[in-house]
Short mmCIF file of C-alpha atoms and ligand atoms in Angstrom, two decimals:
data_model
loop_
_atom_site.label_atom_id
_atom_site.label_comp_id
_atom_site.label_asym_id
_atom_site.label_seq_id
_atom_site.Cartn_x
_atom_site.Cartn_y
_atom_site.Cartn_z
CA MET A 1 17.38 -31.87 -5.27
CA ASP A 2 16.79 -34.86 -3.15
CA TYR A 3 19.58 -36.49 -1.60
CA PHE A 4 17.89 -39.72 -0.48
CA VAL A 5 16.67 -41.08 -3.84
CA PHE A 6 16.23 -44.42 -5.54
CA LYS A 7 18.56 -45.67 -8.40
CA ASP A 8 17.60 -49.25 -9.95
CA GLY A 9 15.18 -49.94 -6.95
CA GLU A 10 17.96 -49.10 -4.19
CA LEU A 11 17.86 -46.29 -1.84
CA TYR A 12 20.83 -44.28 -1.66
CA CYS A 13 21.89 -41.21 0.62
CA GLU A 14 23.62 -39.00 -1.57
CA ASP A 15 25.91 -41.18 -3.70
CA VAL A 16 26.30 -44.01 -0.87
CA ARG A 17 23.83 -47.16 -1.16
CA VAL A 18 22.10 -47.57 2.24
CA SER A 19 22.51 -51.05 2.06
CA VAL A 20 26.37 -50.97 1.83
CA ILE A 21 26.14 -48.77 5.21
CA ALA A 22 23.91 -51.41 6.50
CA GLU A 23 26.49 -53.95 6.06
CA LYS A 24 29.35 -51.88 7.27
CA VAL A 25 27.77 -50.58 10.73
CA GLY A 26 24.95 -52.95 11.33
CA THR A 27 21.16 -52.12 12.10
CA PRO A 28 19.67 -49.91 13.61
CA PHE A 29 21.33 -46.95 12.72
CA TYR A 30 20.49 -43.00 11.68
CA LEU A 31 21.74 -42.04 8.67
CA TYR A 32 22.03 -37.85 7.99
CA SER A 33 22.66 -36.27 4.58
CA ALA A 34 25.27 -33.44 4.70
CA SER A 35 24.64 -31.83 1.64
CA THR A 36 20.82 -31.69 2.70
CA ILE A 37 21.55 -29.96 5.72
CA GLU A 38 23.75 -27.41 4.20
CA ARG A 39 21.24 -26.77 1.50
CA HIS A 40 18.62 -25.92 4.18
CA LEU A 41 20.71 -23.75 6.30
CA LYS A 42 21.76 -22.00 3.05
CA ALA A 43 18.02 -21.71 2.01
CA TYR A 44 17.63 -19.67 5.14
CA GLU A 45 20.66 -17.72 4.71
CA SER A 46 19.63 -16.60 1.10
CA ALA A 47 16.10 -16.11 2.05
CA LEU A 48 17.33 -13.56 4.73
CA THR A 49 19.91 -11.77 2.35
CA GLY A 50 19.62 -8.02 2.94
CA LEU A 51 18.40 -8.22 6.45
CA PRO A 52 20.97 -7.94 9.45
CA HIS A 53 20.17 -11.80 10.60
CA LEU A 54 21.38 -14.87 12.60
CA VAL A 55 20.21 -18.42 12.23
CA CYS A 56 20.81 -19.95 15.58
CA TYR A 57 20.27 -23.63 15.02
CA ALA A 58 17.81 -25.30 17.70
CA VAL A 59 20.27 -27.81 19.02
CA LYS A 60 17.57 -29.80 20.59
CA ALA A 61 16.54 -31.00 17.07
CA ASN A 62 19.91 -32.93 16.59
CA SER A 63 22.84 -32.32 18.63
CA ASN A 64 25.33 -34.71 17.00
CA LEU A 65 28.80 -33.11 17.37
CA ALA A 66 28.96 -33.66 13.37
CA VAL A 67 25.71 -31.80 12.77
CA LEU A 68 26.67 -29.09 14.96
CA LYS A 69 30.35 -28.59 13.37
CA LEU A 70 28.78 -28.56 9.80
CA LEU A 71 26.36 -26.10 10.50
CA GLY A 72 28.96 -23.60 12.56
CA ASP A 73 31.38 -24.03 9.94
CA LEU A 74 28.39 -22.78 7.70
CA GLY A 75 28.30 -19.45 9.95
CA ALA A 76 25.24 -20.72 12.05
CA GLY A 77 24.79 -19.79 15.48
CA ALA A 78 23.14 -22.07 18.00
CA ASP A 79 19.82 -21.92 20.20
CA ILE A 80 20.58 -23.85 23.34
CA VAL A 81 18.06 -25.08 26.35
CA SER A 82 20.89 -26.49 28.44
CA GLY A 83 24.06 -26.45 30.19
CA GLY A 84 24.73 -29.77 28.13
CA GLU A 85 24.16 -28.30 24.89
CA LEU A 86 26.10 -25.34 25.56
CA PHE A 87 29.21 -28.01 26.19
CA ARG A 88 28.10 -29.55 22.70
CA VAL A 89 28.11 -26.29 20.73
CA THR A 90 31.47 -25.16 22.15
CA LYS A 91 32.83 -28.18 21.49
CA ALA A 92 31.68 -28.26 17.94
CA GLY A 93 33.72 -24.78 17.66
CA ILE A 94 30.33 -22.62 17.42
CA SER A 95 31.18 -19.07 19.07
CA PRO A 96 29.31 -18.37 22.15
CA GLN A 97 28.75 -14.82 20.92
CA LYS A 98 26.46 -16.79 18.42
CA VAL A 99 24.59 -18.49 21.19
CA VAL A 100 21.06 -17.86 22.51
CA TYR A 101 20.19 -19.71 25.91
CA SER A 102 16.17 -20.63 25.53
CA GLY A 103 14.21 -22.24 28.18
CA VAL A 104 11.90 -21.85 31.30
CA GLY A 105 14.13 -23.70 33.78
CA LYS A 106 17.91 -22.51 33.67
CA SER A 107 19.39 -24.00 36.85
CA GLU A 108 22.08 -21.62 38.89
CA HIS A 109 24.92 -23.82 37.59
CA GLU A 110 23.71 -23.47 33.90
CA ILE A 111 23.47 -19.74 33.96
CA SER A 112 26.88 -19.34 35.43
CA MET A 113 28.35 -21.43 32.75
CA ALA A 114 26.85 -19.06 29.97
CA LEU A 115 27.92 -16.02 31.93
CA ASP A 116 31.31 -17.42 32.01
CA GLN A 117 31.35 -18.44 28.21
CA GLY A 118 29.96 -14.94 27.06
CA ILE A 119 26.81 -16.07 25.36
CA LEU A 120 24.97 -13.66 22.91
CA MET A 121 21.82 -13.60 25.13
CA PHE A 122 19.31 -15.11 27.74
CA ASN A 123 15.90 -15.49 26.43
CA VAL A 124 14.50 -14.92 30.10
CA GLU A 125 10.95 -16.40 30.56
CA SER A 126 10.29 -15.21 34.31
CA PHE A 127 10.95 -12.84 36.96
CA GLY A 128 12.44 -15.49 39.21
CA GLU A 129 15.05 -16.38 36.25
CA LEU A 130 15.90 -12.76 35.77
CA LYS A 131 16.49 -12.36 39.56
CA ALA A 132 18.80 -15.43 39.38
CA ILE A 133 20.60 -13.98 36.51
CA GLU A 134 21.07 -10.51 37.96
CA ARG A 135 22.39 -12.20 41.29
CA LEU A 136 24.89 -14.34 39.39
CA SER A 137 26.28 -11.83 37.13
CA GLN A 138 26.60 -9.30 40.02
CA GLU A 139 28.65 -12.08 42.00
CA LYS A 140 30.80 -12.37 39.08
CA GLY A 141 31.12 -8.68 38.40
CA LYS A 142 29.70 -9.26 34.85
CA VAL A 143 26.70 -7.71 32.56
CA ALA A 144 24.24 -10.45 31.50
CA PRO A 145 22.86 -10.06 28.39
CA ILE A 146 19.29 -10.54 28.05
CA SER A 147 15.91 -10.77 26.13
CA PHE A 148 12.70 -11.38 27.26
CA ARG A 149 10.48 -14.34 25.65
CA VAL A 150 6.99 -12.73 25.57
CA ASN A 151 4.02 -15.14 25.28
CA PRO A 152 2.19 -13.57 22.12
CA ASP A 153 -0.96 -15.73 23.01
CA VAL A 154 -1.58 -16.89 19.33
CA ASP A 155 -2.72 -20.41 18.40
CA PRO A 156 0.06 -22.14 15.94
CA LYS A 157 -2.38 -24.70 14.94
CA THR A 158 -0.16 -27.70 15.36
CA HIS A 159 -0.21 -30.63 17.94
CA PRO A 160 -0.88 -29.67 21.30
CA TYR A 161 2.16 -31.11 22.73
CA ILE A 162 4.31 -28.72 20.60
CA SER A 163 2.37 -25.70 20.71
CA THR A 164 3.95 -23.34 23.03
CA GLY A 165 2.71 -19.83 22.36
CA LEU A 166 -0.69 -19.77 24.01
CA GLU A 167 -1.52 -17.97 27.26
CA GLU A 168 -2.11 -21.18 29.05
CA ASN A 169 1.33 -22.76 28.12
CA LYS A 170 4.56 -22.30 30.12
CA PHE A 171 6.70 -20.41 28.20
CA GLY A 172 7.33 -16.75 28.06
CA LEU A 173 6.11 -13.96 29.98
CA PRO A 174 2.62 -12.46 29.24
CA VAL A 175 3.15 -9.02 27.25
CA GLU A 176 2.29 -6.93 30.06
CA ASP A 177 4.34 -8.35 32.38
CA ALA A 178 7.16 -7.96 30.03
CA LEU A 179 6.85 -4.33 29.76
CA ARG A 180 7.50 -4.30 33.61
CA ALA A 181 10.46 -6.69 33.09
CA TYR A 182 12.19 -4.44 30.61
CA GLU A 183 11.83 -1.53 33.22
CA TYR A 184 13.14 -3.67 35.81
CA ALA A 185 15.95 -4.83 33.66
CA LYS A 186 17.02 -1.05 32.22
CA SER A 187 17.35 -0.21 36.02
CA SER A 188 19.52 -2.95 36.61
CA ASP A 189 23.63 -2.47 36.50
CA CYS A 190 24.12 -6.15 35.78
CA LEU A 191 21.51 -6.52 33.14
CA ALA A 192 21.94 -5.43 29.61
CA ILE A 193 18.80 -5.52 27.51
CA LYS A 194 19.72 -7.10 23.93
CA GLY A 195 16.27 -8.27 22.57
CA ILE A 196 13.07 -9.77 22.46
CA SER A 197 11.84 -12.99 21.67
CA CYS A 198 9.14 -15.61 21.16
CA HIS A 199 8.56 -19.08 19.88
CA ILE A 200 5.13 -20.12 19.12
CA GLY A 201 5.65 -23.74 18.42
CA SER A 202 6.86 -26.38 16.28
CA GLN A 203 5.85 -27.98 12.82
CA LEU A 204 3.84 -24.85 11.70
CA THR A 205 2.52 -25.33 8.18
CA ASP A 206 1.17 -21.88 7.75
CA LEU A 207 2.65 -18.48 7.89
CA SER A 208 -0.05 -16.56 9.52
CA PRO A 209 0.54 -17.35 13.43
CA PHE A 210 4.12 -16.30 12.72
CA ILE A 211 3.04 -13.05 11.27
CA ASP A 212 0.17 -12.55 14.13
CA ALA A 213 2.90 -13.12 16.88
CA LEU A 214 5.44 -10.69 15.19
CA LYS A 215 3.03 -8.07 14.92
CA ARG A 216 2.01 -8.82 18.70
CA VAL A 217 5.73 -8.40 19.56
CA LEU A 218 6.65 -5.61 17.15
CA ARG A 219 3.63 -3.57 19.14
CA LEU A 220 5.78 -4.29 22.24
CA VAL A 221 9.11 -3.22 20.53
CA ASP A 222 7.43 0.02 19.75
CA THR A 223 6.09 0.75 22.95
CA LEU A 224 9.66 0.16 24.44
CA HIS A 225 10.95 2.44 22.12
CA ASP A 226 8.81 5.18 23.41
CA LYS A 227 10.07 4.62 26.86
CA GLY A 228 13.65 4.78 25.73
CA ILE A 229 14.52 1.10 25.70
CA ASP A 230 15.88 0.01 22.30
CA ILE A 231 15.95 -3.62 20.97
CA GLU A 232 18.87 -4.55 18.98
CA PHE A 233 17.88 -8.27 18.21
CA LEU A 234 14.34 -9.70 17.62
CA ASP A 235 14.24 -13.42 17.93
CA MET A 236 11.27 -15.31 16.31
CA GLY A 237 12.40 -18.79 17.67
CA GLY A 238 11.79 -21.75 15.60
CA GLY A 239 8.72 -23.75 14.09
CA LEU A 240 8.63 -23.62 10.54
CA GLY A 241 7.22 -26.89 9.63
CA ILE A 242 8.36 -29.96 7.14
CA ARG A 243 6.96 -32.28 5.06
CA TYR A 244 6.41 -35.51 6.42
CA SER A 245 3.64 -36.98 4.39
CA ASP A 246 1.73 -34.75 2.28
CA GLU A 247 2.07 -31.17 4.12
CA THR A 248 2.75 -28.15 2.27
CA PRO A 249 4.98 -26.05 4.88
CA PRO A 250 6.03 -22.60 3.53
CA LEU A 251 9.60 -22.20 2.24
CA PRO A 252 12.13 -20.18 4.17
CA GLU A 253 11.93 -17.55 1.31
CA GLU A 254 8.39 -17.22 1.74
CA TYR A 255 8.68 -17.21 5.82
CA ALA A 256 11.74 -14.71 5.55
CA ASP A 257 9.71 -12.20 2.83
CA ALA A 258 6.60 -12.36 5.26
CA LEU A 259 8.96 -11.30 8.23
CA ARG A 260 10.62 -8.64 6.18
CA GLU A 261 7.35 -6.98 5.05
CA THR A 262 5.97 -6.89 8.61
CA LEU A 263 9.52 -5.67 10.06
CA GLY A 264 9.32 -2.65 7.99
CA GLU A 265 12.18 -0.18 8.44
CA ARG A 266 12.97 -0.89 12.06
CA PRO A 267 16.61 -1.42 12.60
CA ILE A 268 16.74 -4.63 14.40
CA THR A 269 18.89 -7.89 13.93
CA LEU A 270 16.41 -10.66 13.19
CA VAL A 271 17.21 -14.03 15.01
CA LEU A 272 15.48 -17.43 13.85
CA GLU A 273 16.02 -20.47 15.44
CA PRO A 274 15.06 -23.43 13.09
CA GLY A 275 15.62 -26.88 14.03
CA ARG A 276 13.38 -29.06 12.47
CA SER A 277 13.37 -27.55 9.15
CA ILE A 278 17.12 -27.87 9.04
CA VAL A 279 17.85 -31.49 9.87
CA GLY A 280 14.29 -33.15 9.78
CA ASN A 281 14.19 -34.03 6.05
CA ALA A 282 18.15 -34.55 6.29
CA GLY A 283 17.94 -37.93 8.06
CA ILE A 284 16.41 -41.49 7.94
CA LEU A 285 16.30 -44.35 10.62
CA VAL A 286 17.22 -47.80 8.78
CA THR A 287 16.05 -50.54 10.86
CA LYS A 288 15.77 -54.29 9.49
CA VAL A 289 13.00 -56.49 9.48
CA LEU A 290 13.45 -59.29 12.13
CA TYR A 291 10.12 -61.15 12.10
CA LYS A 292 6.83 -60.94 9.95
CA LYS A 293 4.06 -62.11 12.05
CA GLU A 294 0.70 -62.53 10.52
CA THR A 295 -2.40 -62.74 13.04
CA GLY A 296 -6.19 -63.35 12.19
CA LYS A 297 -6.68 -59.34 11.93
CA LYS A 298 -3.17 -57.99 11.53
CA ALA A 299 0.14 -58.61 9.63
CA PHE A 300 3.15 -57.27 11.83
CA LEU A 301 6.57 -56.43 10.50
CA ILE A 302 8.60 -56.54 13.61
CA VAL A 303 11.94 -54.45 13.07
CA ASP A 304 14.84 -53.92 15.38
CA ALA A 305 14.40 -50.20 15.85
CA ALA A 306 11.89 -49.44 18.59
CA MET A 307 10.26 -46.45 20.19
CA ASN A 308 13.20 -45.75 22.49
CA ASP A 309 15.17 -45.03 19.22
CA LEU A 310 12.37 -42.85 17.44
CA ALA A 311 9.84 -41.97 20.01
CA ARG A 312 7.71 -39.49 17.85
CA PRO A 313 5.21 -42.17 16.08
CA SER A 314 4.46 -43.36 20.06
CA LEU A 315 4.56 -39.68 21.53
CA TYR A 316 2.61 -37.73 19.17
CA LYS A 317 1.14 -40.49 16.62
CA ALA A 318 3.37 -38.72 14.19
CA HIS A 319 3.45 -39.98 10.73
CA HIS A 320 6.70 -40.90 9.30
CA GLU A 321 7.21 -42.49 5.74
CA ILE A 322 8.62 -45.86 5.59
CA VAL A 323 10.31 -47.46 2.28
CA PRO A 324 12.09 -50.52 2.03
CA VAL A 325 15.59 -49.99 1.10
CA GLU A 326 15.73 -52.36 -1.88
CA ARG A 327 12.55 -52.83 -3.94
CA GLY A 328 11.68 -55.81 -4.82
CA GLY A 329 8.32 -54.72 -6.60
CA ARG A 330 6.10 -56.79 -4.68
CA GLU A 331 2.28 -55.80 -4.03
CA SER A 332 1.93 -53.59 -1.32
CA ARG A 333 -0.69 -54.68 1.88
CA PRO A 334 -1.41 -53.03 5.08
CA PHE A 335 1.10 -53.82 8.10
CA ASP A 336 1.81 -52.52 11.55
CA VAL A 337 5.46 -51.61 11.59
CA VAL A 338 6.45 -52.46 15.18
CA GLY A 339 9.65 -52.67 17.46
CA PRO A 340 10.59 -55.28 20.09
CA ILE A 341 9.63 -53.19 23.28
CA CYS A 342 7.11 -54.51 25.42
CA GLU A 343 4.68 -51.88 25.03
CA THR A 344 1.63 -51.86 22.50
CA GLY A 345 2.63 -48.06 22.17
CA ASP A 346 5.97 -49.31 20.44
CA PHE A 347 5.14 -48.87 16.68
CA PHE A 348 6.19 -46.81 13.62
CA ALA A 349 3.10 -47.11 11.55
CA ARG A 350 -0.33 -48.80 12.01
CA SER A 351 -2.27 -50.19 9.08
CA ARG A 352 0.21 -48.92 6.44
CA GLU A 353 0.03 -50.22 3.10
CA LEU A 354 3.38 -51.00 2.38
CA GLU A 355 5.26 -53.37 -0.27
CA ASP A 356 5.45 -56.63 0.99
CA VAL A 357 8.96 -57.61 2.19
CA ASP A 358 10.63 -60.60 4.16
CA PRO A 359 12.54 -60.98 7.54
CA GLY A 360 16.18 -59.44 6.68
CA ALA A 361 14.91 -56.63 4.49
CA LEU A 362 15.91 -53.16 5.43
CA LEU A 363 13.49 -50.27 5.88
CA ALA A 364 13.98 -46.38 6.13
CA ILE A 365 11.94 -44.58 8.32
CA ARG A 366 12.06 -41.18 6.50
CA SER A 367 12.08 -37.61 8.03
CA ALA A 368 13.70 -38.61 11.05
CA GLY A 369 16.56 -36.37 11.47
CA ALA A 370 14.82 -33.98 13.78
CA TYR A 371 13.77 -35.03 17.41
CA GLY A 372 14.93 -38.64 16.42
CA PHE A 373 18.36 -39.69 18.10
CA THR A 374 18.15 -36.76 20.68
CA MET A 375 14.65 -38.07 21.94
CA SER A 376 16.03 -41.64 22.04
CA SER A 377 16.47 -43.51 25.26
CA ASN A 378 18.00 -46.65 26.65
CA TYR A 379 14.34 -48.15 27.36
CA ASN A 380 14.68 -51.74 27.90
CA SER A 381 18.29 -51.47 28.06
CA ARG A 382 18.65 -51.13 24.52
CA PRO A 383 22.08 -49.31 23.69
CA ARG A 384 21.47 -46.39 21.47
CA VAL A 385 21.93 -46.93 17.94
CA ALA A 386 24.79 -45.50 15.70
CA GLU A 387 24.80 -42.27 13.82
CA VAL A 388 26.18 -42.01 10.58
CA MET A 389 26.77 -39.15 8.02
CA ALA A 390 27.21 -39.03 4.19
CA ARG A 391 28.45 -36.70 1.80
CA GLY A 392 28.97 -37.39 -1.73
CA ASP A 393 30.48 -40.90 -1.98
CA HIS A 394 31.66 -41.03 1.62
CA PHE A 395 29.95 -41.83 4.79
CA SER A 396 31.39 -42.28 8.46
CA VAL A 397 29.97 -43.12 11.69
CA VAL A 398 29.36 -39.74 13.65
CA ARG A 399 28.61 -41.66 16.77
CA ALA A 400 29.38 -45.16 17.58
CA ARG A 401 26.53 -47.54 18.69
CA GLU A 402 26.57 -47.97 22.57
CA THR A 403 27.62 -50.96 24.01
CA TYR A 404 26.06 -53.07 26.92
CA ASP A 405 29.25 -51.48 28.86
CA ASP A 406 27.95 -47.98 28.17
CA LEU A 407 24.49 -49.25 29.36
CA ILE A 408 25.84 -49.44 32.94
CA ARG A 409 28.45 -46.82 32.70
CA GLY A 410 28.38 -44.91 36.46
CA GLU A 411 26.13 -47.84 38.17
CA GLU A 412 27.35 -49.32 41.22
CA PHE A 413 26.17 -51.94 43.69
CA PHE A 414 24.90 -50.47 46.84
CA HIS A 415 27.53 -49.82 49.55
CA GLY A 416 24.93 -49.80 52.69
N1 LLP B 1 13.34 -22.34 19.83
C1 LLP B 1 12.70 -22.80 20.77
C2 LLP B 1 12.74 -22.18 21.77
C3 LLP B 1 12.02 -23.93 21.02
O1 LLP B 1 11.22 -24.54 21.97
C4 LLP B 1 11.96 -24.63 19.80
C5 LLP B 1 11.29 -26.20 20.03
C6 LLP B 1 12.92 -24.50 18.79
C7 LLP B 1 13.28 -23.10 18.66
C8 LLP B 1 13.11 -25.32 17.31
O2 LLP B 1 11.78 -25.36 16.75
P1 LLP B 1 11.44 -26.11 15.56
O3 LLP B 1 12.14 -25.34 14.56
O4 LLP B 1 12.46 -27.44 15.59
O5 LLP B 1 10.12 -26.27 15.18
N2 LLP B 1 10.04 -33.07 20.15
C9 LLP B 1 8.74 -32.48 18.99
C10 LLP B 1 9.17 -30.96 18.93
C11 LLP B 1 9.63 -30.09 20.09
C12 LLP B 1 9.89 -28.90 19.67
C13 LLP B 1 10.19 -28.15 21.32
N3 LLP B 1 10.99 -26.76 20.96
C14 LLP B 1 8.77 -33.24 18.02
O6 LLP B 1 9.46 -34.14 17.64
O7 LLP B 1 7.63 -32.80 17.32
#
């Protein structure tokens, strides 16, 4: 079931007309469908039935408190990468006992915070980090739960900026180093070995890299077992892709079946860290056409959202479907959809066949629920946009549009 559908030529989010929300909150804004988020989490949950597991939603994909609360209430844990994300998940009521902490550069302050809160495990990515965690837990008289993120050196066949499991990437420990790291951790009184983890990349549309990675990780799990080190949690990271245009990514069910088959009878709790596949297609960015500009070569739709609001097209040349919120039944023709920012890279689509619209029309930029708002900035001193959530025939603003005062909060004249 799609919760973003046209009825009589008008785009709805659940049972709410998108144009009605635009009238109430102004444009641009992100709009999330609560039922879609819920359905996506449940797809993972039912796919993993019978397998001991924990779904730790990757907060970086969309960290709005309403999204975290919704997922937390449905039983999800969280995958975090910063103290700020830990702060958010605790505010949303997610138990630290369901939190895994990933990332190559955890600061002392962040490690301390996570130790104090009592998270499920640190996904450790280097010896340096391991030593820092050990020292801090010793100072606190605590035992730090750890897992090592190994780099399985498989090619996820995705965009180079979001592929992370190759030997040349900065992430994880090579398998040989991981062995030494586990032995070191075993000998420490302040470290408790909980798991093993990997994350090979994002927007994967094929299962085979995941399964190759899992096989390599399992080889290490078996070697560790022979050395008397048993692993309780196996964390496969995130990465399952979504459909932006014509991709056909595997379903969580297919993914889970393949994992189950490869895992065999090992007594292990599987952790997954999906981000994009939970929220990506649960959100759109709604923007208004300000001007239509025709040059000899091109037709531009200049809209009120920009690359600071949704960076993916500029950053990765990512494709996002764009549809008019109200269909007028006019002919399609090629447009460049661009924002007001003073950079040529500020575009949402180039030479895209779109139904002809006039200034004032609303456009929906689709599949914008993941890595949309979270990657937005104040570039060009543009206040960040509002975020709205809808369920059934209700909607509410879950993050207010920033004001000009928000823009300068904390700034002061130089007191030289
Ligand atoms: N776990 C770890 C350790 C990660 O680094 C990531 C994403 C995830 C989980 C979630 O992956 P997902 O299920 O969302 O694929 N900004 C880029 C995506 C960067 C992904 C970074 N890591 C984009 O807009 O495509």
